[in-house]
XYZ file of N, CA, C and O in Angstrom:
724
model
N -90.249 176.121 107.697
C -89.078 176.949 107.591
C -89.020 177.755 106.324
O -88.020 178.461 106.200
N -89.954 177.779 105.316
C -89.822 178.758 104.541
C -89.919 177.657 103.097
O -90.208 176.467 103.227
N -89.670 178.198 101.968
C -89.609 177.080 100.589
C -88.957 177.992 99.732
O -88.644 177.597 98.609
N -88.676 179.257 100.109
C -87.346 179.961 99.091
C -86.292 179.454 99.514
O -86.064 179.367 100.720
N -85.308 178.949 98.409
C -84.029 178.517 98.621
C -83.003 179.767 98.327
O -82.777 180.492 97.358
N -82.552 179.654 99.527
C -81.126 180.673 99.835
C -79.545 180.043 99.238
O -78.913 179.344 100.029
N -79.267 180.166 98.592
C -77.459 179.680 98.659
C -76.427 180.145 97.839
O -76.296 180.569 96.691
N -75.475 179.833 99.203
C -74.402 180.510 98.546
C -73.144 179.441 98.220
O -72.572 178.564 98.867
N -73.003 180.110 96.576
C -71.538 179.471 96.080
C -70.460 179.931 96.811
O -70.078 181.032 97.206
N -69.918 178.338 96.911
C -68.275 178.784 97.321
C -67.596 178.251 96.790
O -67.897 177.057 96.767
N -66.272 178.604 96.007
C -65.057 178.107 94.796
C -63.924 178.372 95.762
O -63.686 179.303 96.531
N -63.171 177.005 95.402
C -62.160 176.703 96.117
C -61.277 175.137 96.340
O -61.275 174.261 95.475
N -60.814 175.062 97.202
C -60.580 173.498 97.461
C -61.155 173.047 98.465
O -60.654 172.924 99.583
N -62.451 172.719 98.075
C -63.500 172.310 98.543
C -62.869 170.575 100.021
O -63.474 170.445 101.086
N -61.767 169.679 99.647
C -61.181 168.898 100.631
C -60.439 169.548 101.186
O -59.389 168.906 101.201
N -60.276 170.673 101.791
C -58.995 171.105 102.468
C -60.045 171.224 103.879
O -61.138 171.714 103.596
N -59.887 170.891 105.171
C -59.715 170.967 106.485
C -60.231 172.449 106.227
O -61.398 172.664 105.903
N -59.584 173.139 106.339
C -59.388 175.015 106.688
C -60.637 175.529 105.691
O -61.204 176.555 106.065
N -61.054 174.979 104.608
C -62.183 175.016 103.978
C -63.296 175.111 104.525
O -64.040 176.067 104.743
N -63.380 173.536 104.829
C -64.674 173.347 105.620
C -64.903 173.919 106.896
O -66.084 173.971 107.241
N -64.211 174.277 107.531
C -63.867 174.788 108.561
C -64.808 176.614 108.459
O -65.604 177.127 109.246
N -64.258 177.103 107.200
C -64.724 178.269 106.777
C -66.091 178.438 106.337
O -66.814 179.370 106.691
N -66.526 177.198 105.296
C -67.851 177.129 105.144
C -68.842 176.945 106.594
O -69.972 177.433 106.598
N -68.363 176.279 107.676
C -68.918 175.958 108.257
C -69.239 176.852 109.017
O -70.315 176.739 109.606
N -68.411 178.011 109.238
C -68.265 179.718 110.269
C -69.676 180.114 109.244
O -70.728 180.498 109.753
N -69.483 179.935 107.607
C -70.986 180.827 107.124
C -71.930 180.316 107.785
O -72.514 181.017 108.611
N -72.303 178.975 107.581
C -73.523 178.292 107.969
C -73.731 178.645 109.544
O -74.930 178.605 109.817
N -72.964 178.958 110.591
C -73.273 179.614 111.684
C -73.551 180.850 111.369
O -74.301 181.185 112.286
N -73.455 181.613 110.776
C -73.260 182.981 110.752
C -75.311 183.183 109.945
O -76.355 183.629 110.419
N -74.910 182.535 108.535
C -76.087 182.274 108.571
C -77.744 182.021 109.630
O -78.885 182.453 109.468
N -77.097 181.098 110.717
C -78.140 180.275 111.120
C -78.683 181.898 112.598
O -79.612 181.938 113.405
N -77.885 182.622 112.381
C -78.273 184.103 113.460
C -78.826 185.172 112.658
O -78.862 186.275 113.204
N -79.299 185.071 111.382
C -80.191 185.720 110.650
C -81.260 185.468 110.699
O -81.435 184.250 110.721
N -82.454 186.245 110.741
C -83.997 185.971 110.964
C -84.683 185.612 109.934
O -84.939 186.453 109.072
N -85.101 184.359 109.817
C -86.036 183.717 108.893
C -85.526 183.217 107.708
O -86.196 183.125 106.679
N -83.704 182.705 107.871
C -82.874 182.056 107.592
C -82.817 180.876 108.458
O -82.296 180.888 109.574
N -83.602 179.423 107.678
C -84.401 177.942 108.126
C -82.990 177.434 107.486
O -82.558 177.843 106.408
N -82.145 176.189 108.569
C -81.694 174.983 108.191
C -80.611 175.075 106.706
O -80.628 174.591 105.574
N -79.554 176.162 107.639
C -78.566 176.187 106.293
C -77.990 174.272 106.622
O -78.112 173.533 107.598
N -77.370 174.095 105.254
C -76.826 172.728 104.930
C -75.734 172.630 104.212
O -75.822 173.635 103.507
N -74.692 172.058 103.892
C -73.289 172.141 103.528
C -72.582 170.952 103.343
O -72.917 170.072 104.136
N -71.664 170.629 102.506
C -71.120 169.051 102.946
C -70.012 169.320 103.947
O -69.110 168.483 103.938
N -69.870 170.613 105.059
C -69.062 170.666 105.935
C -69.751 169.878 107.178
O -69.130 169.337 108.092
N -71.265 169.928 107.014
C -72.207 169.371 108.296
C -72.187 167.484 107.730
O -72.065 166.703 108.673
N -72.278 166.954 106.566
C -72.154 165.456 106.153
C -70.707 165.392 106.571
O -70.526 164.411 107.292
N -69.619 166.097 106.367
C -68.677 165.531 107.286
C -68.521 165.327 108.640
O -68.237 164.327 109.300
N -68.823 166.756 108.993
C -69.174 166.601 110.907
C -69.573 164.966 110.987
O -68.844 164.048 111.363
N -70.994 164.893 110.501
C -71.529 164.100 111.262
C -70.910 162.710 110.728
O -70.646 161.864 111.583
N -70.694 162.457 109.557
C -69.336 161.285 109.563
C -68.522 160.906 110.352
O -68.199 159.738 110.567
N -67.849 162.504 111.190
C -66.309 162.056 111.406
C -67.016 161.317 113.158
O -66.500 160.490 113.910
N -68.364 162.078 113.269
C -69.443 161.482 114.554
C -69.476 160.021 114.347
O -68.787 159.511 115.230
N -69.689 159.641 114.014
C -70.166 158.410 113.075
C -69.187 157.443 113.164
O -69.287 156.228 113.334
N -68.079 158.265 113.003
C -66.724 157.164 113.318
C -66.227 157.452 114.732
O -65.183 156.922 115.110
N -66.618 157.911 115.186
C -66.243 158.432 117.388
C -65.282 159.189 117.138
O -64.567 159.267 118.137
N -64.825 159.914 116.124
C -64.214 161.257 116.061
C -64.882 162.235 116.638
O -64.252 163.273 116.838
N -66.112 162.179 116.996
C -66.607 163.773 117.442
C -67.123 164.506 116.465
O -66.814 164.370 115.281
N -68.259 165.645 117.074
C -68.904 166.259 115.453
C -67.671 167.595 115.320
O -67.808 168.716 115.810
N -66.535 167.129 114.562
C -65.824 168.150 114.629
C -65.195 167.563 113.014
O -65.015 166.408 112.631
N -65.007 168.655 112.426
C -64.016 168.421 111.140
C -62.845 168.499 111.088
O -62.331 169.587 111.345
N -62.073 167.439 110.761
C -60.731 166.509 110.948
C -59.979 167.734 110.540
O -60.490 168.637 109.878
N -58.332 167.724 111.105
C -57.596 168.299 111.340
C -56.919 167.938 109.699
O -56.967 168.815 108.837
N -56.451 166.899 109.472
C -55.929 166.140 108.659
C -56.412 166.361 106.950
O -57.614 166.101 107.006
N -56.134 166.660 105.665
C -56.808 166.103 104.791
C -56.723 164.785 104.393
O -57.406 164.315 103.483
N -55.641 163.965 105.253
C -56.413 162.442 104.871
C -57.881 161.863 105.765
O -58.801 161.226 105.253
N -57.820 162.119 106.640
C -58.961 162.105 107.304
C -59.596 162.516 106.769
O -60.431 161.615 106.697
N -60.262 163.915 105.783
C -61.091 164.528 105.301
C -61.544 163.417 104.409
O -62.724 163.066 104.417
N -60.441 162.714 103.457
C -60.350 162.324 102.334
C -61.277 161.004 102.465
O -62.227 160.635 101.774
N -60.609 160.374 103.699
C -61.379 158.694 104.366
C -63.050 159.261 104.590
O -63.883 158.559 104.017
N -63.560 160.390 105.323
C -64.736 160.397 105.777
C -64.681 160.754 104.210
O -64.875 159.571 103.930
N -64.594 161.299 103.079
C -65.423 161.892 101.920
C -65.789 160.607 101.071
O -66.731 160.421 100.301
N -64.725 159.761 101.463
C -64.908 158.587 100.635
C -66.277 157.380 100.859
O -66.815 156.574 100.099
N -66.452 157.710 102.127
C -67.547 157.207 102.762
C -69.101 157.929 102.032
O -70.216 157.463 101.795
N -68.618 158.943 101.897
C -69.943 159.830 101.239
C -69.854 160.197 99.928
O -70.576 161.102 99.509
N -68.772 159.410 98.930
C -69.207 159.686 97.675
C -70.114 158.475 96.815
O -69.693 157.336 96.612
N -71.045 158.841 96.501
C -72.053 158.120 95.926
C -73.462 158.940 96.175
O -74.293 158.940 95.268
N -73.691 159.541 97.236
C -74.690 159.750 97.741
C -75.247 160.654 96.861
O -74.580 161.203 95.984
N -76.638 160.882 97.068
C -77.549 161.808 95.950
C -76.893 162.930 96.963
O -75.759 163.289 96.647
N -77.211 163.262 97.619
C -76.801 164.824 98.755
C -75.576 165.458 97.946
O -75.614 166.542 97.362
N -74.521 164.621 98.013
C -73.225 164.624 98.011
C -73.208 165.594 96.371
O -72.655 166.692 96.298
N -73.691 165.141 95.554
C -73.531 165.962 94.199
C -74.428 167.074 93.940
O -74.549 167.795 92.950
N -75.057 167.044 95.112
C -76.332 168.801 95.096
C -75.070 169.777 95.869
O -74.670 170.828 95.368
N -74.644 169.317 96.923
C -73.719 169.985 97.505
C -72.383 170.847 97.032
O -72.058 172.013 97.253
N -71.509 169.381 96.012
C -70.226 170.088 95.646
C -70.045 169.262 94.666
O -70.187 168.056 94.868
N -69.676 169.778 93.343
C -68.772 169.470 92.199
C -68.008 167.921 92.310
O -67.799 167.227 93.306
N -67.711 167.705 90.987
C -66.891 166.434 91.325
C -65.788 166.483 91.108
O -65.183 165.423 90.945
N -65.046 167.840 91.017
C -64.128 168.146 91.221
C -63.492 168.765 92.511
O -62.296 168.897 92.769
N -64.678 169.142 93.322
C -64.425 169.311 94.501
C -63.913 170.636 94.666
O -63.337 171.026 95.682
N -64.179 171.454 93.439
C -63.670 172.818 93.812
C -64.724 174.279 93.448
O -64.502 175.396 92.980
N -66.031 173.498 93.987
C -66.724 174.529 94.095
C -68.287 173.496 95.157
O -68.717 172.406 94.780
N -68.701 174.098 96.165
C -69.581 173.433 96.615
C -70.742 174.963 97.486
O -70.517 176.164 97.631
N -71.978 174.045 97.878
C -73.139 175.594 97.889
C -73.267 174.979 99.336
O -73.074 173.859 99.808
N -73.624 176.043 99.771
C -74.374 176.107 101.062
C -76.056 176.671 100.772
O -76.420 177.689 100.184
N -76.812 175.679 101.372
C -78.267 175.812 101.147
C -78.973 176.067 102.292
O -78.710 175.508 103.356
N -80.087 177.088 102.118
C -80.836 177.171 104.009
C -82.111 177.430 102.482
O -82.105 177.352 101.254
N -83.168 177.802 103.743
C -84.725 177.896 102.958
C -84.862 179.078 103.684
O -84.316 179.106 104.788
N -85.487 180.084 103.292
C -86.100 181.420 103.825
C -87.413 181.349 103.672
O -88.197 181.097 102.757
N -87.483 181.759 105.284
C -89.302 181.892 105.569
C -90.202 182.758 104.984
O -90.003 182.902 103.777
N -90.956 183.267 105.356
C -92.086 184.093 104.143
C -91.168 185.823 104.796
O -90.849 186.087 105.956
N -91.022 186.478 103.839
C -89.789 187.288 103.559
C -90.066 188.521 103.372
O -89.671 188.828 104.496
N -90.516 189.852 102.791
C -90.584 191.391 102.245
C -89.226 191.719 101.159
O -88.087 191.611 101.613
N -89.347 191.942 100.358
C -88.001 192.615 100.042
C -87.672 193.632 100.514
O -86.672 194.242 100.137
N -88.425 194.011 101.410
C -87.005 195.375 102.193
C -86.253 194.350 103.055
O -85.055 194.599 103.187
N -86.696 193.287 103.646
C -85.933 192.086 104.450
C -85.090 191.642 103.828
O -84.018 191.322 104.342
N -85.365 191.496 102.484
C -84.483 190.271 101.478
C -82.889 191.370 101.233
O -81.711 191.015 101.272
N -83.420 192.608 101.011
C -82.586 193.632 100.731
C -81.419 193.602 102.110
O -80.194 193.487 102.054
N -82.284 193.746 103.281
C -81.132 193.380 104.269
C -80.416 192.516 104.756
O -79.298 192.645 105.254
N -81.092 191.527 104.615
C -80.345 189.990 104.561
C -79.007 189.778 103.634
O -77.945 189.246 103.955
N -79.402 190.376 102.355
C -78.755 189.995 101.195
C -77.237 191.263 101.790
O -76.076 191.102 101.414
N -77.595 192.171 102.537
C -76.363 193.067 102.747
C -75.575 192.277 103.335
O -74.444 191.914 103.014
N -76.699 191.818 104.895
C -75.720 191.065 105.756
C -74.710 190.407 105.627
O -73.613 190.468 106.182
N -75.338 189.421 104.456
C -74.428 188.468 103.974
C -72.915 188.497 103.412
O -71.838 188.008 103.751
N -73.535 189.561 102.082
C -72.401 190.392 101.528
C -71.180 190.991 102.323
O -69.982 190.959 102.044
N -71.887 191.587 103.475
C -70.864 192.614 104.316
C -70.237 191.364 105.343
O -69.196 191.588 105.961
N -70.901 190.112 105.471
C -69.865 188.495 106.317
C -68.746 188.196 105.003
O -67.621 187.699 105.072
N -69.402 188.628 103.958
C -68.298 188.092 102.728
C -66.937 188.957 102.780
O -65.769 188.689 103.062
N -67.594 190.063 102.395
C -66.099 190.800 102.794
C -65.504 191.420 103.477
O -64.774 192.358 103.156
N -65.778 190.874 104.891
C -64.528 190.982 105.803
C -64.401 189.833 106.624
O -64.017 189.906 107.791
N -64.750 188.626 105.979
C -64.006 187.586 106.237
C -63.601 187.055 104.733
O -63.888 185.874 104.539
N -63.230 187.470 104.082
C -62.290 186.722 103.249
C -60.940 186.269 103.117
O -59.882 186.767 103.502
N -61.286 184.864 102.280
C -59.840 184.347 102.595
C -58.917 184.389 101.422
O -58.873 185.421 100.753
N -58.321 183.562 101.173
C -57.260 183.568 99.688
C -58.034 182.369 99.416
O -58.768 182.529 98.441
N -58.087 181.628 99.763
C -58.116 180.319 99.558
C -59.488 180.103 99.246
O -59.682 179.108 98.547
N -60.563 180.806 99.593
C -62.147 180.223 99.427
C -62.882 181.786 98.578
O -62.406 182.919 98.506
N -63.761 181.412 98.213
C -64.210 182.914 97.751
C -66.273 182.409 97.613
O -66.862 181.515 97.006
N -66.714 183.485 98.480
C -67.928 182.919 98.713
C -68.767 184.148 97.749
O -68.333 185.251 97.419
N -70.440 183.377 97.362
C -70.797 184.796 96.269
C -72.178 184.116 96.265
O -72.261 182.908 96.044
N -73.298 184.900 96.515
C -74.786 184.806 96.678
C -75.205 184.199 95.500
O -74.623 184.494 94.457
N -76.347 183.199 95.494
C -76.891 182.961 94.485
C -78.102 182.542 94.856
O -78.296 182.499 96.071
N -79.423 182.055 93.780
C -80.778 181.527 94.321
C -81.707 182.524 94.008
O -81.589 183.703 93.675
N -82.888 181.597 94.237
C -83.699 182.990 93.908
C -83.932 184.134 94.785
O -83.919 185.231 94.227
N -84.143 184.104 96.050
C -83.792 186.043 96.325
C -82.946 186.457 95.964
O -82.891 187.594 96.433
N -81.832 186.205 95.136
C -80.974 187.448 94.965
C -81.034 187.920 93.274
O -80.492 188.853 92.682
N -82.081 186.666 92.744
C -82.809 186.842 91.409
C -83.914 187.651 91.706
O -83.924 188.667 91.010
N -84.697 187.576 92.364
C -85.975 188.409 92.671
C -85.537 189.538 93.103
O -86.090 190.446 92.482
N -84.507 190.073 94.190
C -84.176 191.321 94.455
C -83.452 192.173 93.246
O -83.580 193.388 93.092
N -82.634 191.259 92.385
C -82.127 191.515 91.276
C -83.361 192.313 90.080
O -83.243 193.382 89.481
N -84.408 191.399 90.056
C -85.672 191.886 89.239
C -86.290 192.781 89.807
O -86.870 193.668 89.180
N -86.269 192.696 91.189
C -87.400 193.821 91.395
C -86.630 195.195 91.182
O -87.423 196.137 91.166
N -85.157 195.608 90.996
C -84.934 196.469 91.235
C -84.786 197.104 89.585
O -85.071 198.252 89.246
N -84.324 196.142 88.810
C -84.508 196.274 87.394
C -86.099 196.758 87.039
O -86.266 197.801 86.407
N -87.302 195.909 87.499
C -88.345 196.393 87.666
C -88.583 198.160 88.089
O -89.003 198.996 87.289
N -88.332 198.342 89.027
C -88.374 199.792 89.684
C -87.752 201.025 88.679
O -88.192 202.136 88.386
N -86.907 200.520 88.416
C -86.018 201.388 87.446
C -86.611 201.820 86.162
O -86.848 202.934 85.693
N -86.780 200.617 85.732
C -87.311 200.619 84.264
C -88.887 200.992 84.005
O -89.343 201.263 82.894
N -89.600 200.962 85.160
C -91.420 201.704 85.410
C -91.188 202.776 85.777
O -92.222 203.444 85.798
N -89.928 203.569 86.238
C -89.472 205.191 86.409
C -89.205 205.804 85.426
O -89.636 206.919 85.132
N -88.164 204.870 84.568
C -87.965 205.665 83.287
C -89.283 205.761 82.275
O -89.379 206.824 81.661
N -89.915 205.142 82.130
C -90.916 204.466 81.867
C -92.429 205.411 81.462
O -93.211 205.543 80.521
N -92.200 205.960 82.942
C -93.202 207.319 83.509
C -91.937 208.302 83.042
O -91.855 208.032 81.844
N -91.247 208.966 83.233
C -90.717 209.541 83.226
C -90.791 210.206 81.459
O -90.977 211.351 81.047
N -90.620 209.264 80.940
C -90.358 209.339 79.537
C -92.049 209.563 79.047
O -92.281 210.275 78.070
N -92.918 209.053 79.631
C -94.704 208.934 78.620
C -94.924 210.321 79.127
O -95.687 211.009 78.448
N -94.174 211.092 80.651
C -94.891 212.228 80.981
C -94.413 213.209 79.861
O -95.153 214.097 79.439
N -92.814 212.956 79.280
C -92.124 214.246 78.610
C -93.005 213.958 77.247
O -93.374 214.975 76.659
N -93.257 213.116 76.869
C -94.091 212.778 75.318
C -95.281 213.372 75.375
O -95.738 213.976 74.405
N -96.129 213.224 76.922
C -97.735 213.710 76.799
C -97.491 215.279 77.144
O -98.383 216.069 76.836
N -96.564 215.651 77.638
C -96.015 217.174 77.586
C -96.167 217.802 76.657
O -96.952 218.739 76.512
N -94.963 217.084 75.441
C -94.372 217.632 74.498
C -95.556 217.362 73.523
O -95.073 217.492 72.398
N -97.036 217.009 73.403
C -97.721 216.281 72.312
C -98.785 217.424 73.052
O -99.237 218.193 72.203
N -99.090 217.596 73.912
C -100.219 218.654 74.606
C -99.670 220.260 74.284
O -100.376 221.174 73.858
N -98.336 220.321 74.587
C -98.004 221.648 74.504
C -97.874 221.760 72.657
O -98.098 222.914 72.294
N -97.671 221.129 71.890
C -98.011 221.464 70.578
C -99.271 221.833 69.967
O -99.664 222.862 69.418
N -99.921 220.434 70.274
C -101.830 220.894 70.164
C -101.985 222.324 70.821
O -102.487 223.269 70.213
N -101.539 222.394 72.037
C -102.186 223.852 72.333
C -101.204 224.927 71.609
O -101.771 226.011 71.477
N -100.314 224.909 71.273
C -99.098 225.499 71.130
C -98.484 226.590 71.996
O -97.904 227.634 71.700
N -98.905 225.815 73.578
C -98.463 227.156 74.426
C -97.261 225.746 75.594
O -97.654 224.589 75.443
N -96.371 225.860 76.294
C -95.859 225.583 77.326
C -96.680 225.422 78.321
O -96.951 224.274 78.673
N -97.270 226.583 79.010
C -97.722 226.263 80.282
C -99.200 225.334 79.752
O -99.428 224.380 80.495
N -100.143 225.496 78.646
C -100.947 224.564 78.229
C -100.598 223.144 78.616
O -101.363 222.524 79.355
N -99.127 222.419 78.010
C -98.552 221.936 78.059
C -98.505 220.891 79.493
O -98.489 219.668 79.631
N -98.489 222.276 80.631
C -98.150 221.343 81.749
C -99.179 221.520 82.362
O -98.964 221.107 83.502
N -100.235 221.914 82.281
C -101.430 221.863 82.713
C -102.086 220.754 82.063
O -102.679 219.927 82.756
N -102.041 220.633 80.652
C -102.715 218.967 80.403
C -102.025 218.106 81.154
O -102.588 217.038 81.394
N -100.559 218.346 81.753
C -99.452 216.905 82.642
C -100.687 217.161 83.921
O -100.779 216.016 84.364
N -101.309 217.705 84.441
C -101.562 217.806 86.158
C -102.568 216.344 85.846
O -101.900 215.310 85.869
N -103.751 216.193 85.622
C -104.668 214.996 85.250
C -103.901 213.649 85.510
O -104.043 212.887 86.466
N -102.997 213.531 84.360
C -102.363 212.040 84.000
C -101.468 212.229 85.458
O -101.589 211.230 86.167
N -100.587 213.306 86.061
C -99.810 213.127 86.941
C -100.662 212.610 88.288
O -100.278 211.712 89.036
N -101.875 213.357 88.429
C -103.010 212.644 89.521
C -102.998 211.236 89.363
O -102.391 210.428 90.067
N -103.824 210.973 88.237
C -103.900 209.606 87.862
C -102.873 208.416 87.896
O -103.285 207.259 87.807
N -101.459 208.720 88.033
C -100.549 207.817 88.143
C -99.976 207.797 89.286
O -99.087 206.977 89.517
């Protein structure tokens, strides 16, 4: 399923019913993106808790119910990769398969554009991990090897057209280096 880790922060009140409920719409929403592997959440360790107790894989109506199945699952190593111990910020994790950044670029919209127009008051969701570090670099990358060129062509310009002391000299020594790059 991939070994880049995808996830997204979500801040909020991580025990509220209507929460998990919301995280759990990403992780579907997620799981209909291409080469988006096995999102994970502590909205799915509850599901399968409240399973566990013949509630059904459904997340409890109740926050005492929330509270009884969470209590069952605090200790666990999972449990503190997932969400805070304050309970007011927890990640949703999937793995992305072997990827392009023009893919990563659209994925990363998708996501963005599920963020804001489902937002709530109550939850606030926001990309993190490394593709959105690598798309982050590569674009800082791109930028900064434009200016880069941009700037060595006006210097080998401005350093040719003196030696010769003519302008068009000038941009006739640029044609060579402009081939060459």
């Amino acid at each position: 399923g991939g070994s880049t880790p995808l996830q997204i922060l979500v801040r909020g009140d991580i025990a509220d019913p209507a929460a998990l409920r919301e995280i759990k719409k990403m992780e579907d929403f997620l799981k209909t993106l291409p080469n988006v592997h096995h999102p994970q959440s502590v909205a799915d360790l509850i599901e399968e808790m409240s399973d566990l107790m013949d509630e059904g894989k459904t997340i409890p109506d109740s926050r005492a119910k929330v509270a009884n199945l969470w209590f069952l699952l605090e200790g666990e190593d999972i449990m503190s990769q997932l969400v805070d111990g304050d309970k007011t910020e927890a990640v949703i994790q999937a793995t992305l398969g072997k990827i392009s950044v023009h893919e990563v670029r659209g994925m990363i919209g998708k996501i963005d554009d599920y963020i804001r127009k489902n937002r709530t008051g109550a939850l606030s969701f926001s990309q993190t991990g490394m593709h959105y570090i690598h798309l982050k670099l590569d674009r800082a990358m791109v930028f900064n090897q434009t200016q880069s060129l941009v700037l060595a062509m006006v210097l080998i310009f401005i350093m040719v057209a003196l030696m010769l002391r003519s302008f068009f000299g000038g941009l006739i020594g640029l044609i060579p280096i402009i081939f060459s790059l």
